[in-house]
Short mmCIF file of C-alpha atoms in Angstrom, two decimals:
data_model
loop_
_atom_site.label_atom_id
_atom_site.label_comp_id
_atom_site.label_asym_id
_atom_site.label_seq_id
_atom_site.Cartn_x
_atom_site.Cartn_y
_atom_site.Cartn_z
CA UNK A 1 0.00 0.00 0.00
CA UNK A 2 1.18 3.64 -0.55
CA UNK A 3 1.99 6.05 2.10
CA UNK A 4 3.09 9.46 2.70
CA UNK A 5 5.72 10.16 5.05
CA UNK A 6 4.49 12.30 8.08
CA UNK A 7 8.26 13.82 7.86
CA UNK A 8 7.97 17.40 6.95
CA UNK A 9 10.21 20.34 7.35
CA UNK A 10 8.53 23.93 7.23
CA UNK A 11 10.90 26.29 5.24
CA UNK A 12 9.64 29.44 7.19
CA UNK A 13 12.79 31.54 7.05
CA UNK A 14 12.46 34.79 5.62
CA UNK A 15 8.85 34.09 4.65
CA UNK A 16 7.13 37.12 4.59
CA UNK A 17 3.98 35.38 5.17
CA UNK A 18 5.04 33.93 8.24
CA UNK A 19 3.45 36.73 10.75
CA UNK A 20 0.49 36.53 8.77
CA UNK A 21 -2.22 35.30 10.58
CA UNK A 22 -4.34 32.90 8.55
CA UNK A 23 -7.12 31.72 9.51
CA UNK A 24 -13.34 28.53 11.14
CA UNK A 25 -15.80 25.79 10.70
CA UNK A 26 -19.05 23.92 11.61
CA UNK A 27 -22.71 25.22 10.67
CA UNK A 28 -23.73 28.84 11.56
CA UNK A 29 -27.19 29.41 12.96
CA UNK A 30 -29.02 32.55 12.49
CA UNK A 31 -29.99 32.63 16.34
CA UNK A 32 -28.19 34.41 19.35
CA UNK A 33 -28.27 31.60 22.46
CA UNK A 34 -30.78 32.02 24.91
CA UNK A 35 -31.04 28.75 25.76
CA UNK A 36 -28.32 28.02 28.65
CA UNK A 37 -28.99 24.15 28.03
CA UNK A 38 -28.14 24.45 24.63
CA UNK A 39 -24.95 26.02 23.43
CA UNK A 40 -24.59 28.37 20.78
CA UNK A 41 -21.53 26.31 19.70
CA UNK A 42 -23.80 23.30 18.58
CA UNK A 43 -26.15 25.28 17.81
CA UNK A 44 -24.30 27.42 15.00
CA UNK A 45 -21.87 24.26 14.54
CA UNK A 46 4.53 11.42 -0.61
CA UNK A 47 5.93 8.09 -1.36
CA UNK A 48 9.39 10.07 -0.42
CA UNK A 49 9.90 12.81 2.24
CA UNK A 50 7.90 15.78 1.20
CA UNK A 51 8.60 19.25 2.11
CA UNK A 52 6.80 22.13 2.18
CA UNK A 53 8.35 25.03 1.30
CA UNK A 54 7.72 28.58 1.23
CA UNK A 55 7.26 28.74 -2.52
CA UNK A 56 4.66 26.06 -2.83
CA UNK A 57 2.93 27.77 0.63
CA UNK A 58 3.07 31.04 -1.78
CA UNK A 59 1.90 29.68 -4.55
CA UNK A 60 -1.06 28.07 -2.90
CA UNK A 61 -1.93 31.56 -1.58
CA UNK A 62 -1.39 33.44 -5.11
CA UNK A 63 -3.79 31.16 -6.78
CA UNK A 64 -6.33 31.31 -4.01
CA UNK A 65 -6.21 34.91 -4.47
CA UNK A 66 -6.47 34.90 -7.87
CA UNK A 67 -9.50 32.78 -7.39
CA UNK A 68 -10.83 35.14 -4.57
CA UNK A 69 -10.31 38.24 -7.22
CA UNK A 70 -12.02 37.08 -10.21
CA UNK A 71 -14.90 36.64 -7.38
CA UNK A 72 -17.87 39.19 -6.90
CA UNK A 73 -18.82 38.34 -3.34
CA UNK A 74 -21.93 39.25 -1.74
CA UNK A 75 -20.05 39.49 1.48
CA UNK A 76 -18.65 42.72 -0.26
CA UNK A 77 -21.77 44.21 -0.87
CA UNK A 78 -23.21 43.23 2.60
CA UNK A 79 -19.65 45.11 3.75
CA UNK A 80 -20.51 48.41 2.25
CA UNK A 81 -24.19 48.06 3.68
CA UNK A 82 -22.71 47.43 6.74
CA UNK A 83 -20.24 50.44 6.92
CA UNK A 84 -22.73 53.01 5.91
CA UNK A 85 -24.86 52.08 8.82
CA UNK A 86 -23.11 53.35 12.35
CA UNK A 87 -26.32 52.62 14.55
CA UNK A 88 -25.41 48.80 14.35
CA UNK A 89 -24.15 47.26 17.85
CA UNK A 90 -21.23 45.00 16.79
CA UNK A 91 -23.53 41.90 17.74
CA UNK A 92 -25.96 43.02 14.95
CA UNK A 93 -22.89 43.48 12.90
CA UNK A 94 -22.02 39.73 13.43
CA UNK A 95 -25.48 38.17 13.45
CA UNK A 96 -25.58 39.72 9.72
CA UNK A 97 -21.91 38.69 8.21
CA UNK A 98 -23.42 35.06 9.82
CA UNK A 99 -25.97 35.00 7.31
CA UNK A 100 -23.15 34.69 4.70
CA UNK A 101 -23.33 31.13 4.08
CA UNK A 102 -19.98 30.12 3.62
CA UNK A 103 -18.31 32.44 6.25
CA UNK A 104 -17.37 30.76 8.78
CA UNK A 105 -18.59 32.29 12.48
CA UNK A 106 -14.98 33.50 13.74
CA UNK A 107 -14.24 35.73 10.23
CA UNK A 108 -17.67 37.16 10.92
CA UNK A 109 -16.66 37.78 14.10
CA UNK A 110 -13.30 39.09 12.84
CA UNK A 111 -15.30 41.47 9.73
CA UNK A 112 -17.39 42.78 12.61
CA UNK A 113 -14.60 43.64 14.84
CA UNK A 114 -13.22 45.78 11.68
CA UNK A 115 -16.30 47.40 11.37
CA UNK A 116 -16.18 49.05 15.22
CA UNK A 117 -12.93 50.73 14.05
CA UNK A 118 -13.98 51.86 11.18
CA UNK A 119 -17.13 53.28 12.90
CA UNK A 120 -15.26 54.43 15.91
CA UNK A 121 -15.82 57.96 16.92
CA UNK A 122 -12.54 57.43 19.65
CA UNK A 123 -10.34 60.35 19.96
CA UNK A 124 -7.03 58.26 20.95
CA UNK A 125 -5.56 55.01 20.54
CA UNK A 126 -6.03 53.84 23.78
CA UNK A 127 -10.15 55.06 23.96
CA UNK A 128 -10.20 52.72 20.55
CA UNK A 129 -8.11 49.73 22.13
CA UNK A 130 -10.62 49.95 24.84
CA UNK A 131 -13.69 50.02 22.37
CA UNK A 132 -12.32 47.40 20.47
CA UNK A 133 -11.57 45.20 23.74
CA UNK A 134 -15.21 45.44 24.57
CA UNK A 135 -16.55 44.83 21.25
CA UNK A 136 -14.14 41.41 21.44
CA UNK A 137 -15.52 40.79 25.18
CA UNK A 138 -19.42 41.21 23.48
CA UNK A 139 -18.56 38.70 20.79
CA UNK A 140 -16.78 36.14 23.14
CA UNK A 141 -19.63 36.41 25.79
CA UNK A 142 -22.10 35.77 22.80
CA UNK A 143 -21.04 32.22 22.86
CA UNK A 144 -18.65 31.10 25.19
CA UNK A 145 -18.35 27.92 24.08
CA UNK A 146 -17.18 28.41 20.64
CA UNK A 147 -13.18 28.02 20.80
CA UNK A 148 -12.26 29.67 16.82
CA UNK A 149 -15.16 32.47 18.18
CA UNK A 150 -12.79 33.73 21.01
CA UNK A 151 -9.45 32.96 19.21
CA UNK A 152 -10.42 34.65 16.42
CA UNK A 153 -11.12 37.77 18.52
CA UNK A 154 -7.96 37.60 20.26
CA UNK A 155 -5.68 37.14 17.55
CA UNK A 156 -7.74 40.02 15.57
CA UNK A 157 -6.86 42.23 18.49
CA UNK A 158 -3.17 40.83 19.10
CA UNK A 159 -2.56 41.27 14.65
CA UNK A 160 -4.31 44.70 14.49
CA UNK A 161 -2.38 46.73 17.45
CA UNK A 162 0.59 44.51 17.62
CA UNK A 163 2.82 47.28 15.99
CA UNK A 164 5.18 49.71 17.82
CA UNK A 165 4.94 52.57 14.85
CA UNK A 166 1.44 53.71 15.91
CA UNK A 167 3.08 54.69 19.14
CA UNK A 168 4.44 57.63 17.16
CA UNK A 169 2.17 59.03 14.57
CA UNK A 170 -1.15 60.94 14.99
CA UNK A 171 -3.88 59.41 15.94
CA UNK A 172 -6.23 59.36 11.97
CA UNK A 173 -3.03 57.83 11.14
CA UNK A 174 -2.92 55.29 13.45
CA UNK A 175 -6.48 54.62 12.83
CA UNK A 176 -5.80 54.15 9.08
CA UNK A 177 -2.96 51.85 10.13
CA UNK A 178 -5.15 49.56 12.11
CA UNK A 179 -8.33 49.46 9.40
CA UNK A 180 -5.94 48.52 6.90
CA UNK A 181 -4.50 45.61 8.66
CA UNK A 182 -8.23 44.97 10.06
CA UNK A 183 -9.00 44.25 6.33
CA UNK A 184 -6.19 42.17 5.63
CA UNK A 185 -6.82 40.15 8.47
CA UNK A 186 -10.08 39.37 7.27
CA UNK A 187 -9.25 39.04 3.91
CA UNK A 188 -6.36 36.28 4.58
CA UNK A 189 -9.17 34.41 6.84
CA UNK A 190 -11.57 34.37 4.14
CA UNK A 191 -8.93 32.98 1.84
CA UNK A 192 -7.84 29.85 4.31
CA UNK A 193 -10.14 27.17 3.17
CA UNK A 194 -8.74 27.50 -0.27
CA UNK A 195 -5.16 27.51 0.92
CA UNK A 196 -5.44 24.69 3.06
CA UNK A 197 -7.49 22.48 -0.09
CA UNK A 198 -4.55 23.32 -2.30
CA UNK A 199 -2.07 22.19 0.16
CA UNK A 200 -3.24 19.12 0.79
CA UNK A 201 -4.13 17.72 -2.97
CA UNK A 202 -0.79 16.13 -2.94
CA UNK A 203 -1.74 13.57 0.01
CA UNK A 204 -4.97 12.35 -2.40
CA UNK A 205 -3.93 9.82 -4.54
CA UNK A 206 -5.75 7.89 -6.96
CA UNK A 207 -8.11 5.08 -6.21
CA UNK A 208 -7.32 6.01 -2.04
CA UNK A 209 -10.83 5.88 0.19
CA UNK A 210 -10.87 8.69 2.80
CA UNK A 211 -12.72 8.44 5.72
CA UNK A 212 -14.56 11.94 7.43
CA UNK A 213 -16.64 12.86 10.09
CA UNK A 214 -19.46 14.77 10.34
CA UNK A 215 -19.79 18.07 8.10
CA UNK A 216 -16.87 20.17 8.34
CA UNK A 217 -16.65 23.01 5.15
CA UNK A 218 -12.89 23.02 5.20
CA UNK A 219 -12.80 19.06 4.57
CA UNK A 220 -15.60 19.88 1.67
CA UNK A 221 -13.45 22.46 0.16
CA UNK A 222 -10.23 19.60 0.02
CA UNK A 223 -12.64 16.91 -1.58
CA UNK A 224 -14.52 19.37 -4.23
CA UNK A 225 -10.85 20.60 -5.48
CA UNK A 226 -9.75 17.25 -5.70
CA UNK A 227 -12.68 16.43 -7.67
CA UNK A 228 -12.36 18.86 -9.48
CA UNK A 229 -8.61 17.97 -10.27
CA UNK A 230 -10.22 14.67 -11.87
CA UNK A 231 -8.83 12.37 -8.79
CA UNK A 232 -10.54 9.12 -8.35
CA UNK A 233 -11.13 8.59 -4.99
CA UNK A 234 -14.42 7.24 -2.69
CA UNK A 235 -15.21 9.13 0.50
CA UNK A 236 -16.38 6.85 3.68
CA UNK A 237 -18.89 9.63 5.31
CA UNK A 238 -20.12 8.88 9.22
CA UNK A 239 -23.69 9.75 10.08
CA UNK A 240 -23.00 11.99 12.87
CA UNK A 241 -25.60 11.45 14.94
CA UNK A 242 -27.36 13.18 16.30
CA UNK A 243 -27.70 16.15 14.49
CA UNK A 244 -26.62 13.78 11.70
CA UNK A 245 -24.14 16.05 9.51
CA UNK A 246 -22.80 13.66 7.37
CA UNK A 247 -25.84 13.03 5.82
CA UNK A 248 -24.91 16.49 4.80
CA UNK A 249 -21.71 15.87 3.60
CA UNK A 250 -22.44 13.13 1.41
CA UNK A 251 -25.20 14.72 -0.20
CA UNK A 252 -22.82 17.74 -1.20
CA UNK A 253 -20.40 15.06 -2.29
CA UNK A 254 -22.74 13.51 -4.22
CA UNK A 255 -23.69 16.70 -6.05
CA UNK A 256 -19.76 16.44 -7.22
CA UNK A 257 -20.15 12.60 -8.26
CA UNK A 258 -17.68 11.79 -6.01
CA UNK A 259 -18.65 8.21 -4.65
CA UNK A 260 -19.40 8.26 -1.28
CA UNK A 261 -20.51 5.56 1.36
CA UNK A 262 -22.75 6.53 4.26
CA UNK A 263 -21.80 4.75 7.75
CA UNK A 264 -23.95 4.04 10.89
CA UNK A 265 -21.26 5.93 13.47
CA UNK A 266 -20.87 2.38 14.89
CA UNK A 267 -19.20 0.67 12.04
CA UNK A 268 -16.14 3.11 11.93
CA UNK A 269 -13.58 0.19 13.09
CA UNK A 270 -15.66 -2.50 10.88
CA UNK A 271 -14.79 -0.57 7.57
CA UNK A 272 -11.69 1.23 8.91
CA UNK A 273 -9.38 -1.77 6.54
CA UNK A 274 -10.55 -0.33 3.84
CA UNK A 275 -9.92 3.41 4.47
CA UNK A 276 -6.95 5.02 3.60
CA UNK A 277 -6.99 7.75 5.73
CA UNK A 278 -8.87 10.08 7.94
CA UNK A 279 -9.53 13.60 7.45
CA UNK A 280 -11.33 15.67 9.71
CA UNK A 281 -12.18 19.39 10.67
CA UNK A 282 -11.53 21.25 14.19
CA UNK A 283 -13.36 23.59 16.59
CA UNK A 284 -10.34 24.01 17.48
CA UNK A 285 -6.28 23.23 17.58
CA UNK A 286 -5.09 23.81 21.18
CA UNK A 287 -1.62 23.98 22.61
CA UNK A 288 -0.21 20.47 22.76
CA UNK A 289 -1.35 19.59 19.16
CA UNK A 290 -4.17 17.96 19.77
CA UNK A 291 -7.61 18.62 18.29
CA UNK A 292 -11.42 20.41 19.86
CA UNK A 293 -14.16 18.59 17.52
CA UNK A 294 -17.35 17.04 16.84
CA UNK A 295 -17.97 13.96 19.39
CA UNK A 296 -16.64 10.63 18.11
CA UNK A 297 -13.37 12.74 16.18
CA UNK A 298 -11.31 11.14 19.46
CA UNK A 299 -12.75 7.18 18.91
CA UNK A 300 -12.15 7.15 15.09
CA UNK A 301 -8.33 8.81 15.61
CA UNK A 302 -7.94 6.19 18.53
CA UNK A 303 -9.01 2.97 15.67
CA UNK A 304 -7.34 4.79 13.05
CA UNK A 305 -3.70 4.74 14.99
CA UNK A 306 -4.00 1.40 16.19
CA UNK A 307 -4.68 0.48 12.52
CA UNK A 308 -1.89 2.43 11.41
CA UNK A 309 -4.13 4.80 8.96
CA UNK A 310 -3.11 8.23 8.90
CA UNK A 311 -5.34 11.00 10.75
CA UNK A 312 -5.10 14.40 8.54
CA UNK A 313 -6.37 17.08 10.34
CA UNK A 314 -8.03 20.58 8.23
CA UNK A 315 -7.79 24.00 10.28
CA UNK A 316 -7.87 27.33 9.62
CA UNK A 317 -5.38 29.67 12.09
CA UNK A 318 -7.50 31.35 13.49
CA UNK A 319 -8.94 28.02 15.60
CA UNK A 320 -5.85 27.92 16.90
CA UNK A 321 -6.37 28.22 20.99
CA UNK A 322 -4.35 28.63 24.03
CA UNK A 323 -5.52 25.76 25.53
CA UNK A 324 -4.10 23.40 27.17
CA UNK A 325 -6.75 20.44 27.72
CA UNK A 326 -5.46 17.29 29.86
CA UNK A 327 -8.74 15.26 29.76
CA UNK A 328 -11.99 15.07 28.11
CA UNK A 329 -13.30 16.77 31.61
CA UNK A 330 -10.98 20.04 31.02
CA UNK A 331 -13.01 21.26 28.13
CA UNK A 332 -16.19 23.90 28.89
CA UNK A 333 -19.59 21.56 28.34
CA UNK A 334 -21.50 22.64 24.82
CA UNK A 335 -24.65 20.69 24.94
CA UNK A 336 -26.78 19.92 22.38
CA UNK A 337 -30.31 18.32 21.94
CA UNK A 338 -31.00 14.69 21.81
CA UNK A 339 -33.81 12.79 20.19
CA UNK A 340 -33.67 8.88 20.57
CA UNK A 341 -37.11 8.78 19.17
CA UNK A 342 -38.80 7.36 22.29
CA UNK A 343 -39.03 8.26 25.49
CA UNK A 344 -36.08 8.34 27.99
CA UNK A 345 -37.24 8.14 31.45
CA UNK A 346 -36.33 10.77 33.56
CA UNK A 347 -33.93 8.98 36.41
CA UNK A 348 -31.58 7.78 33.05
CA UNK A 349 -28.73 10.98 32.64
CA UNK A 350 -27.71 11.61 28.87
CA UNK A 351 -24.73 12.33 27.65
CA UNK A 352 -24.99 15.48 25.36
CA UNK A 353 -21.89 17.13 24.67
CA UNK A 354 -21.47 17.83 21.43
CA UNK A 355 -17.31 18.17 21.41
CA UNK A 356 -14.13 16.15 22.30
CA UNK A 357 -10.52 16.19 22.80
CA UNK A 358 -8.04 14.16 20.44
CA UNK A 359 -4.73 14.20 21.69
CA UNK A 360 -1.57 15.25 19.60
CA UNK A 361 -0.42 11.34 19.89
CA UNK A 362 -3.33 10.23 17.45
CA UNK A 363 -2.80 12.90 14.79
CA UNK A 364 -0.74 12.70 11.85
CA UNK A 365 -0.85 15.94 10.45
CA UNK A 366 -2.31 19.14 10.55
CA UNK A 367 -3.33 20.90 7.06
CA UNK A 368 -3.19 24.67 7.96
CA UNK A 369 -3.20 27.93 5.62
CA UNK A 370 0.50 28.64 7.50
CA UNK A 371 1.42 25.28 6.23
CA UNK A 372 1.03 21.70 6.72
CA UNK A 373 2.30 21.10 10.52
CA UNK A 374 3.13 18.41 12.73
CA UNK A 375 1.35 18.33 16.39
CA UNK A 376 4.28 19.07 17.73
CA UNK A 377 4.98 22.36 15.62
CA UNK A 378 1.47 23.53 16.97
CA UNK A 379 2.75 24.99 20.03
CA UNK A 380 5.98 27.40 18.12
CA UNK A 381 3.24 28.29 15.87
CA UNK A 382 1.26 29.72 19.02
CA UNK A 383 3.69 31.63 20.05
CA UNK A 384 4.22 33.01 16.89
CA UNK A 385 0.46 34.08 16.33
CA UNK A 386 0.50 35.47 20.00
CA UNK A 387 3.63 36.73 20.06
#
């Protein structure tokens, strides 16, 4: 059988790219949480040793941009909407760039965050810091338990003011300073899904069957573009229950013609000797390496290492977290809604979180839009981002 190596050496010196930050996944919903039961997270939810190098990383970008420009987005128009109208509290801000179907929640966040400077009437840099720090504190309080939500505030905030020069020019300056790299921040966000599907064409080979869980839009983006590229592959898709998202999944797939196999969540080690590999999506990427995602991501990485498939791992940047989970127990509960179809007495508890925690051990590689990354580069690119 053919494998990749999971050797790789990131070429980052003199990249200019490399303090970029790059940047979320699962469905949005439309609704702000008022349910405390129910968390807005779920609810919105080489045969040889390759090497990437800066000059393929930039060449993914380029054409991704390219792709972006020859693009009239609707999210532009909805940004010019948005900008002419001051009233809006940044929440209303967010709850609209939401409605953008394929923007993820933490880019809406970040477009939102851009529009309170832009709208600011502060008189100093450190009255806008402060408005800007609240508007960050509204959006993280929104949802608490969405992990790219509040680390795509916090590096917006750390990439925007992290710059010594506005210390000494006037202040419109300094304001013009921070909405341009504002919109470049959310511009290189927006791009991330493509980057991170042109990256990781070269680990689909012909005839391979992938395995995936659940619906995750960055692992959709990899599959169309190697559809696209005419690769013959099958896709193994898990039902996800409950909410059932890869019923989802396989019906987009099956818009592409991309054969695709629907399994009861249950039968993940029964068909795992015929898979491949593994690729999934992430709430979030956390300090050690390891992986925040849809329930069941931590069972199928545990069968897939002790059958010695590779588990590839999709992520935008700006999920990455600093978090440092030790157990399943360290992570904040996000509960979600559960339907058996009869009734379930009351004196029998149910489990409902919808998230868990896959340790760094069980991953084989991590396709970001800084790269492709071993767990154990995670942590050096967290200090990077934060730095």
């Amino acid at each position: 059988m053919w494998w990749r190596s999971a050797s790789f050496i990131m070429d980052r010196q003199h990249n200019p790219l490399q303090n970029d930050v790059v940047s979320m996944e699962n469905d949005d919903n439309d609704e702000n949480p008022n349910n405390t039961n129910i968390s807005a997270y779920y609810q919105t939810r080489a045969a040889h040793n390759a090497v990437v190098t800066t000059d393929w990383l930039a060449q993914s970008q380029a054409a991704a941009a390219a792709a972006a420009a020859s693009e009239t987005s609707d999210g532009e128009k909805l940004d010019v909407v948005l900008n002419s109208d001051k009233a809006l509290s940044v929440i209303d801000v967010f709850n609209r760039w939401r409605k953008q179907p394929h923007l993820a929640e933490a880019v809406a966040a970040i477009r939102a965050l851009a529009s309170v400077i832009r709208s600011s009437n502060a008189t100093t840099m450190m009255e806008l810091e402060i408005e800007l720090k609240k508007a960050s504190d509204s959006l993280k309080s929104w949802d608490a338990t969405s992990i790219s939500l509040t680390a795509g505030c916090d590096l917006f905030l750390r990439y925007v003011t992290r710059t010594s020069a506005l210390e000494y020019e006037d202040f419109n300056s300094a304001k013009s300073r921070l909405i341009e790299r504002a919109e470049k921040f959310g511009e290189i966000s927006y791009k991330a899904r493509k980057i991170i599907a042109m990256l990781s064409q070269e680990f689909i080979f012909d005839g391979c069957t992938i395995l995936v869980h659940g619906f995750s839009r960055v692992v959709l983006e990899i599959l169309k573009l190697a559809a696209q590229n005419k690769k013959l592959f099958r896709v193994f898709c898990t039902e996800g229950r409950p909410d059932r998202t890869g019923l989802r999944l396989s019906n987009e797939l099956a818009k592409l013609d991309v054969p695709v196999k629907l399994l009861i969540d249950s039968a993940v080690a029964y068909s795992m000797d015929e898979v491949n590999m593994v690729f999934v999506g992430a709430d979030g990427v956390v300090e050690s390496g390891g992986i925040i995602n849809m329930m069941g991501t931590y069972q199928i990485a545990l069968v897939a290492h002790s059958m010695n498939k590779p588990v590839y791992v999709a992520a935008e940047s700006y999920k990455f977290a600093r978090l440092y989970p030790l157990d399943q127990k360290d992570l904040a509960p996000a509960l979600r809604p559960i339907d058996f179809g009869v009734p379930i007495p009351s004196k029998v508890e149910v489990e409902r979180s919808a998230r868990d925690y896959t340790p760094p051990q069980f991953l084989t590689l991590l396709f970001t839009d800084l790269g492709v990354l071993t767990p154990s580069v995670v942590s050096d690119e967290l200090i990077q981002l934060y730095l």
